[in-house]
Amino acid sequence: MNAYVVTVATLVAIQSIVACGLNVVVGYAGQISLGHAAFFGIGAYASALLTTKAGLTFWTALPLVIAITGLVGLLLGIPSLRVRDDFLAITTIGINFIVEAVFLYVPFFGGALGIGGIPRVTFFHVKMKGLPYLYLCLAFLALVLLVCRWFTRSWAGLACFALREDETAAASMGISPVRFKLLAFVLGTAMAGLGGALYAHFMRFISAGDFSFPVSVMLLSMVVLGGMGTLWGPTLGAVILVSLPELFRPLLEIRFLIYTLLLLLMIRFQPGGLLGEASLVRRVFSRLMPGKEAPR
Amino acid sequence: MKKVLLSVRDLAKHFGGLRAVDGVSFDLHEREILGLLGPNGAGKTVCFNLISGVYTPTAGEIHFAGIRSDGLPPHRMAALGLGRTFQIVKPFSNLTVLDNVIVACGVDRYRSLARSFGGWTGAAVRKKAVELLERVGLADEADRKAGLLPLGHLRRLEIARALAVGYRLILLDESFSGLREEEIAPLMDLVARIRQDGISVLLIEHNMRVAMKLSDRIVVLDHGRKIAEGLPGEVARDPLVIEAYLGRGGSSRVA
Ligand SMILES: Nc1ncnc2c1ncn2[C@@H]1O[C@H](COP(=O)(O)OP(=O)(O)OP(=O)(O)O)[C@@H](O)[C@H]1O
Ligand SMILES: [Mg+2]
């Protein structure tokens, strides 16, 4: 594999991890978040600072990074998740802008210059770059997918599905709306934190713009395109949305426009996403391979 | 004397100037089926929402299963063994009928995070949910999306979910409306049998034949106030009740 393909594939794997986290919030729990890039950024900055300023290694920093991101998710989630669903979209956009502004204007976070000199990940004294780092990211993606699968099969996950469908009915069955929405939010933001850490040590230089609002829109587009609430949807969405602009270079400049358009089109014509219930892909798949089911 | 399971004291709920429930008191005993009747807008559903914790009362007290329960949120009431249906049905539309019931079967699991991390896909839970669907006659629809069911089926799905939750008390809000004639008798049998399992029922019902036949006692509300309470036969003859339902002069519907 040439270096360029490896680079793109690594970005796909990282974005998949972050999109999986968003899927827990949006797809499983039905909470529209338009600020997920903020938590991606918090993970990246936390790992960058802990390794450059505090001198930790990637591996010792990682549990802290995930905990920090999840904790910030918890603190921001408590007030946000109490508001009505449509306000949540607005609130999360606000969170995204505030977090980006903090990165940009607070000197501790490197200001406009961002943070550079982020060390590579080492694994048994071997510096991981290129293909090995891709494998590392894929391994973490596999872990995240396993966690997602476990979650959908746990009572907690079922509680989130019920809340997504009808909060009043769910509450009448013993489900605390706040507890389980928060759980989904914390789980989703922790995954974003993991993705952020992998991103920071891959790019080795990060700045506030990497985690701006359009990135949140892109992440949401991935989830909606692939199929909200499905297991593989976010990964499929990330594969398509990260690699397409790379294949058609002219698209790169207007890719955020494309993401937004795609988001609107999908919601209008294929709300279930590519892997969702009764989707085009699913119908074609069952036509081509009768008796088998497309992955979800 | 039978033990009191639910006691409502001077309960009131005001929405701005509207006194939806205005000083209502009644007791519900263990293993009792109590009918809650009254014309449209009388405050019956608001009463249900107060008892099940959806609303906090403006005034008054509710005691359930030995504790003061007004102000507790709905999920705490569910954990105390109170199951309910909704007059405007609230299915989990994108889940299957079976999964709708399984959600309700997990009522004990949602109490702590640790317990909620266990799996819900096991055979024992599934079996319990299928049994509940059989009781309401929906077993054949188990694998369909709940959102695709007709109203009559959804009413029965609501009852199945309430049965999974309510091991002490079940609130049925017009569960018989929208059912076809031949669906009514089996469901009446079901409600009558619920009591044999030691569960109490509070029933809102516009179908007088159903209400009169099922209820041990009846409480009648009008404009948020209790206007009558007693045995079905007594209440049906009460002039205040007849007037509330029919306006002055009529007498044909309550009989
Ligand atoms: N959330 C609310 N906000 C304001 N007013 C309400 C609310 N809920 C109910 N009401 C009003 O309270 C009154 C009682 O309503 P309720 O739903 O309890 O009637 P009901 O006895 O259940 O009638 P029906 O037989 O038609 O279901 C009505 O006038 C209704 O409009
Ligand atoms: Mg009503």
PDB file of N, CA and C in Angstrom, chain A residues 157-217:
ATOM      1  N   GLY A 157     -28.753  -0.102  26.703  1.00  0.00           N
ATOM      2  CA  GLY A 157     -28.949   0.246  25.304  1.00  0.00           C
ATOM      3  C   GLY A 157     -30.422   0.202  24.919  1.00  0.00           C
ATOM      4  N   LEU A 158     -31.100  -0.838  25.393  1.00  0.00           N
ATOM      5  CA  LEU A 158     -32.536  -0.960  25.107  1.00  0.00           C
ATOM      6  C   LEU A 158     -33.287   0.233  25.699  1.00  0.00           C
ATOM      7  N   ALA A 159     -32.864   0.645  26.898  1.00  0.00           N
ATOM      8  CA  ALA A 159     -33.481   1.816  27.527  1.00  0.00           C
ATOM      9  C   ALA A 159     -33.318   3.042  26.626  1.00  0.00           C
ATOM     10  N   CYS A 160     -32.141   3.183  26.030  1.00  0.00           N
ATOM     11  CA  CYS A 160     -31.901   4.316  25.126  1.00  0.00           C
ATOM     12  C   CYS A 160     -32.806   4.234  23.894  1.00  0.00           C
ATOM     13  N   PHE A 161     -32.936   3.034  23.331  1.00  0.00           N
ATOM     14  CA  PHE A 161     -33.841   2.884  22.178  1.00  0.00           C
ATOM     15  C   PHE A 161     -35.244   3.331  22.562  1.00  0.00           C
ATOM     16  N   ALA A 162     -35.689   2.877  23.730  1.00  0.00           N
ATOM     17  CA  ALA A 162     -37.046   3.210  24.177  1.00  0.00           C
ATOM     18  C   ALA A 162     -37.197   4.723  24.340  1.00  0.00           C
ATOM     19  N   LEU A 163     -36.180   5.366  24.927  1.00  0.00           N
ATOM     20  CA  LEU A 163     -36.231   6.823  25.099  1.00  0.00           C
ATOM     21  C   LEU A 163     -36.283   7.525  23.754  1.00  0.00           C
ATOM     22  N   ARG A 164     -35.526   7.006  22.784  1.00  0.00           N
ATOM     23  CA  ARG A 164     -35.521   7.581  21.451  1.00  0.00           C
ATOM     24  C   ARG A 164     -36.922   7.507  20.847  1.00  0.00           C
ATOM     25  N   GLU A 165     -37.613   6.405  21.077  1.00  0.00           N
ATOM     26  CA  GLU A 165     -38.922   6.206  20.462  1.00  0.00           C
ATOM     27  C   GLU A 165     -40.011   7.010  21.164  1.00  0.00           C
ATOM     28  N   ASP A 166     -40.041   6.959  22.480  1.00  0.00           N
ATOM     29  CA  ASP A 166     -41.064   7.711  23.219  1.00  0.00           C
ATOM     30  C   ASP A 166     -40.655   7.826  24.677  1.00  0.00           C
ATOM     31  N   GLU A 167     -40.273   9.041  25.038  1.00  0.00           N
ATOM     32  CA  GLU A 167     -39.716   9.251  26.372  1.00  0.00           C
ATOM     33  C   GLU A 167     -40.742   9.013  27.484  1.00  0.00           C
ATOM     34  N   THR A 168     -41.975   9.490  27.275  1.00  0.00           N
ATOM     35  CA  THR A 168     -42.996   9.331  28.318  1.00  0.00           C
ATOM     36  C   THR A 168     -43.288   7.857  28.567  1.00  0.00           C
ATOM     37  N   ALA A 169     -43.429   7.102  27.479  1.00  0.00           N
ATOM     38  CA  ALA A 169     -43.709   5.676  27.633  1.00  0.00           C
ATOM     39  C   ALA A 169     -42.524   4.983  28.300  1.00  0.00           C
ATOM     40  N   ALA A 170     -41.317   5.330  27.874  1.00  0.00           N
ATOM     41  CA  ALA A 170     -40.124   4.702  28.452  1.00  0.00           C
ATOM     42  C   ALA A 170     -40.063   4.952  29.955  1.00  0.00           C
ATOM     43  N   ALA A 171     -40.339   6.198  30.351  1.00  0.00           N
ATOM     44  CA  ALA A 171     -40.283   6.528  31.774  1.00  0.00           C
ATOM     45  C   ALA A 171     -41.305   5.712  32.562  1.00  0.00           C
ATOM     46  N   SER A 172     -42.452   5.435  31.938  1.00  0.00           N
ATOM     47  CA  SER A 172     -43.481   4.667  32.637  1.00  0.00           C
ATOM     48  C   SER A 172     -43.077   3.202  32.786  1.00  0.00           C
ATOM     49  N   MET A 173     -41.946   2.826  32.201  1.00  0.00           N
ATOM     50  CA  MET A 173     -41.448   1.458  32.363  1.00  0.00           C
ATOM     51  C   MET A 173     -40.183   1.412  33.211  1.00  0.00           C
ATOM     52  N   GLY A 174     -39.980   2.472  33.977  1.00  0.00           N
ATOM     53  CA  GLY A 174     -38.882   2.461  34.933  1.00  0.00           C
ATOM     54  C   GLY A 174     -37.586   3.049  34.414  1.00  0.00           C
ATOM     55  N   ILE A 175     -37.622   3.603  33.190  1.00  0.00           N
ATOM     56  CA  ILE A 175     -36.393   4.140  32.609  1.00  0.00           C
ATOM     57  C   ILE A 175     -36.242   5.616  32.967  1.00  0.00           C
ATOM     58  N   SER A 176     -35.167   5.945  33.672  1.00  0.00           N
ATOM     59  CA  SER A 176     -34.913   7.342  34.000  1.00  0.00           C
ATOM     60  C   SER A 176     -34.355   8.038  32.763  1.00  0.00           C
ATOM     61  N   PRO A 177     -35.097   9.000  32.206  1.00  0.00           N
ATOM     62  CA  PRO A 177     -34.611   9.632  30.972  1.00  0.00           C
ATOM     63  C   PRO A 177     -33.234  10.266  31.147  1.00  0.00           C
ATOM     64  N   VAL A 178     -33.041  10.978  32.255  1.00  0.00           N
ATOM     65  CA  VAL A 178     -31.775  11.680  32.428  1.00  0.00           C
ATOM     66  C   VAL A 178     -30.614  10.687  32.538  1.00  0.00           C
ATOM     67  N   ARG A 179     -30.789   9.662  33.360  1.00  0.00           N
ATOM     68  CA  ARG A 179     -29.700   8.708  33.570  1.00  0.00           C
ATOM     69  C   ARG A 179     -29.237   8.065  32.259  1.00  0.00           C
ATOM     70  N   PHE A 180     -30.184   7.598  31.464  1.00  0.00           N
ATOM     71  CA  PHE A 180     -29.768   6.827  30.292  1.00  0.00           C
ATOM     72  C   PHE A 180     -29.363   7.702  29.111  1.00  0.00           C
ATOM     73  N   LYS A 181     -29.951   8.891  29.015  1.00  0.00           N
ATOM     74  CA  LYS A 181     -29.466   9.809  27.973  1.00  0.00           C
ATOM     75  C   LYS A 181     -28.037  10.231  28.299  1.00  0.00           C
ATOM     76  N   LEU A 182     -27.795  10.505  29.586  1.00  0.00           N
ATOM     77  CA  LEU A 182     -26.446  10.894  30.002  1.00  0.00           C
ATOM     78  C   LEU A 182     -25.454   9.767  29.742  1.00  0.00           C
ATOM     79  N   LEU A 183     -25.868   8.552  30.050  1.00  0.00           N
ATOM     80  CA  LEU A 183     -24.982   7.410  29.812  1.00  0.00           C
ATOM     81  C   LEU A 183     -24.584   7.349  28.340  1.00  0.00           C
ATOM     82  N   ALA A 184     -25.575   7.481  27.450  1.00  0.00           N
ATOM     83  CA  ALA A 184     -25.280   7.447  26.019  1.00  0.00           C
ATOM     84  C   ALA A 184     -24.349   8.597  25.643  1.00  0.00           C
ATOM     85  N   PHE A 185     -24.608   9.756  26.231  1.00  0.00           N
ATOM     86  CA  PHE A 185     -23.809  10.935  25.905  1.00  0.00           C
ATOM     87  C   PHE A 185     -22.361  10.742  26.359  1.00  0.00           C
ATOM     88  N   VAL A 186     -22.189  10.219  27.565  1.00  0.00           N
ATOM     89  CA  VAL A 186     -20.842  10.010  28.090  1.00  0.00           C
ATOM     90  C   VAL A 186     -20.108   8.944  27.275  1.00  0.00           C
ATOM     91  N   LEU A 187     -20.806   7.863  26.959  1.00  0.00           N
ATOM     92  CA  LEU A 187     -20.187   6.810  26.148  1.00  0.00           C
ATOM     93  C   LEU A 187     -19.778   7.364  24.781  1.00  0.00           C
ATOM     94  N   GLY A 188     -20.676   8.127  24.172  1.00  0.00           N
ATOM     95  CA  GLY A 188     -20.403   8.694  22.851  1.00  0.00           C
ATOM     96  C   GLY A 188     -19.251   9.688  22.879  1.00  0.00           C
ATOM     97  N   THR A 189     -19.210  10.525  23.916  1.00  0.00           N
ATOM     98  CA  THR A 189     -18.137  11.513  23.975  1.00  0.00           C
ATOM     99  C   THR A 189     -16.806  10.841  24.324  1.00  0.00           C
ATOM    100  N   ALA A 190     -16.845   9.781  25.134  1.00  0.00           N
ATOM    101  CA  ALA A 190     -15.604   9.069  25.450  1.00  0.00           C
ATOM    102  C   ALA A 190     -15.003   8.472  24.180  1.00  0.00           C
ATOM    103  N   MET A 191     -15.860   7.951  23.297  1.00  0.00           N
ATOM    104  CA  MET A 191     -15.361   7.419  22.025  1.00  0.00           C
ATOM    105  C   MET A 191     -14.755   8.534  21.181  1.00  0.00           C
ATOM    106  N   ALA A 192     -15.397   9.708  21.202  1.00  0.00           N
ATOM    107  CA  ALA A 192     -14.836  10.851  20.487  1.00  0.00           C
ATOM    108  C   ALA A 192     -13.466  11.202  21.057  1.00  0.00           C
ATOM    109  N   GLY A 193     -13.321  11.079  22.386  1.00  0.00           N
ATOM    110  CA  GLY A 193     -12.041  11.362  23.040  1.00  0.00           C
ATOM    111  C   GLY A 193     -10.957  10.414  22.558  1.00  0.00           C
ATOM    112  N   LEU A 194     -11.293   9.137  22.470  1.00  0.00           N
ATOM    113  CA  LEU A 194     -10.348   8.152  21.945  1.00  0.00           C
ATOM    114  C   LEU A 194      -9.923   8.507  20.522  1.00  0.00           C
ATOM    115  N   GLY A 195     -10.925   8.836  19.688  1.00  0.00           N
ATOM    116  CA  GLY A 195     -10.619   9.232  18.309  1.00  0.00           C
ATOM    117  C   GLY A 195      -9.724  10.456  18.274  1.00  0.00           C
ATOM    118  N   GLY A 196     -10.004  11.399  19.166  1.00  0.00           N
ATOM    119  CA  GLY A 196      -9.205  12.622  19.222  1.00  0.00           C
ATOM    120  C   GLY A 196      -7.752  12.329  19.551  1.00  0.00           C
ATOM    121  N   ALA A 197      -7.532  11.437  20.516  1.00  0.00           N
ATOM    122  CA  ALA A 197      -6.162  11.085  20.888  1.00  0.00           C
ATOM    123  C   ALA A 197      -5.432  10.458  19.704  1.00  0.00           C
ATOM    124  N   LEU A 198      -6.099   9.541  19.029  1.00  0.00           N
ATOM    125  CA  LEU A 198      -5.470   8.897  17.868  1.00  0.00           C
ATOM    126  C   LEU A 198      -5.161   9.920  16.779  1.00  0.00           C
ATOM    127  N   TYR A 199      -6.066  10.889  16.644  1.00  0.00           N
ATOM    128  CA  TYR A 199      -5.880  11.935  15.635  1.00  0.00           C
ATOM    129  C   TYR A 199      -4.661  12.791  15.963  1.00  0.00           C
ATOM    130  N   ALA A 200      -4.564  13.188  17.235  1.00  0.00           N
ATOM    131  CA  ALA A 200      -3.469  14.079  17.649  1.00  0.00           C
ATOM    132  C   ALA A 200      -2.108  13.434  17.381  1.00  0.00           C
ATOM    133  N   HIS A 201      -1.984  12.158  17.725  1.00  0.00           N
ATOM    134  CA  HIS A 201      -0.683  11.499  17.574  1.00  0.00           C
ATOM    135  C   HIS A 201      -0.426  11.056  16.143  1.00  0.00           C
ATOM    136  N   PHE A 202      -1.447  11.157  15.304  1.00  0.00           N
ATOM    137  CA  PHE A 202      -1.280  10.876  13.887  1.00  0.00           C
ATOM    138  C   PHE A 202      -0.830  12.138  13.151  1.00  0.00           C
ATOM    139  N   MET A 203      -1.532  13.250  13.429  1.00  0.00           N
ATOM    140  CA  MET A 203      -1.201  14.512  12.761  1.00  0.00           C
ATOM    141  C   MET A 203       0.059  15.130  13.365  1.00  0.00           C
ATOM    142  N   ARG A 204       0.238  14.957  14.675  1.00  0.00           N
ATOM    143  CA  ARG A 204       1.358  15.469  15.463  1.00  0.00           C
ATOM    144  C   ARG A 204       1.350  16.991  15.555  1.00  0.00           C
ATOM    145  N   PHE A 205       0.360  17.589  14.928  1.00  0.00           N
ATOM    146  CA  PHE A 205       0.132  19.021  15.087  1.00  0.00           C
ATOM    147  C   PHE A 205      -1.372  19.236  15.007  1.00  0.00           C
ATOM    148  N   ILE A 206      -1.940  19.902  16.007  1.00  0.00           N
ATOM    149  CA  ILE A 206      -3.383  20.154  15.963  1.00  0.00           C
ATOM    150  C   ILE A 206      -3.651  21.624  16.238  1.00  0.00           C
ATOM    151  N   SER A 207      -4.768  22.104  15.676  1.00  0.00           N
ATOM    152  CA  SER A 207      -5.195  23.459  16.009  1.00  0.00           C
ATOM    153  C   SER A 207      -6.712  23.492  16.063  1.00  0.00           C
ATOM    154  N   ALA A 208      -7.221  24.587  16.625  1.00  0.00           N
ATOM    155  CA  ALA A 208      -8.653  24.662  16.936  1.00  0.00           C
ATOM    156  C   ALA A 208      -9.542  24.364  15.726  1.00  0.00           C
ATOM    157  N   GLY A 209      -9.097  24.821  14.538  1.00  0.00           N
ATOM    158  CA  GLY A 209      -9.909  24.661  13.340  1.00  0.00           C
ATOM    159  C   GLY A 209     -10.204  23.213  12.979  1.00  0.00           C
ATOM    160  N   ASP A 210      -9.353  22.286  13.465  1.00  0.00           N
ATOM    161  CA  ASP A 210      -9.585  20.868  13.163  1.00  0.00           C
ATOM    162  C   ASP A 210     -10.870  20.347  13.787  1.00  0.00           C
ATOM    163  N   PHE A 211     -11.389  21.114  14.765  1.00  0.00           N
ATOM    164  CA  PHE A 211     -12.541  20.617  15.528  1.00  0.00           C
ATOM    165  C   PHE A 211     -13.684  21.621  15.506  1.00  0.00           C
ATOM    166  N   SER A 212     -13.821  22.303  14.382  1.00  0.00           N
ATOM    167  CA  SER A 212     -14.819  23.360  14.279  1.00  0.00           C
ATOM    168  C   SER A 212     -16.187  22.764  13.911  1.00  0.00           C
ATOM    169  N   PHE A 213     -17.185  23.612  13.911  1.00  0.00           N
ATOM    170  CA  PHE A 213     -18.559  23.185  13.671  1.00  0.00           C
ATOM    171  C   PHE A 213     -18.751  22.368  12.382  1.00  0.00           C
ATOM    172  N   PRO A 214     -18.106  22.785  11.240  1.00  0.00           N
ATOM    173  CA  PRO A 214     -18.286  21.963  10.035  1.00  0.00           C
ATOM    174  C   PRO A 214     -17.860  20.504  10.232  1.00  0.00           C
ATOM    175  N   VAL A 215     -16.896  20.266  11.112  1.00  0.00           N
ATOM    176  CA  VAL A 215     -16.492  18.886  11.372  1.00  0.00           C
ATOM    177  C   VAL A 215     -17.639  18.127  12.042  1.00  0.00           C
ATOM    178  N   SER A 216     -18.358  18.812  12.915  1.00  0.00           N
ATOM    179  CA  SER A 216     -19.531  18.188  13.542  1.00  0.00           C
ATOM    180  C   SER A 216     -20.574  17.821  12.497  1.00  0.00           C
ATOM    181  N   VAL A 217     -20.770  18.739  11.546  1.00  0.00           N
ATOM    182  CA  VAL A 217     -21.742  18.470  10.480  1.00  0.00           C
ATOM    183  C   VAL A 217     -21.282  17.261   9.671  1.00  0.00           C
TER     184      VAL A 217
END
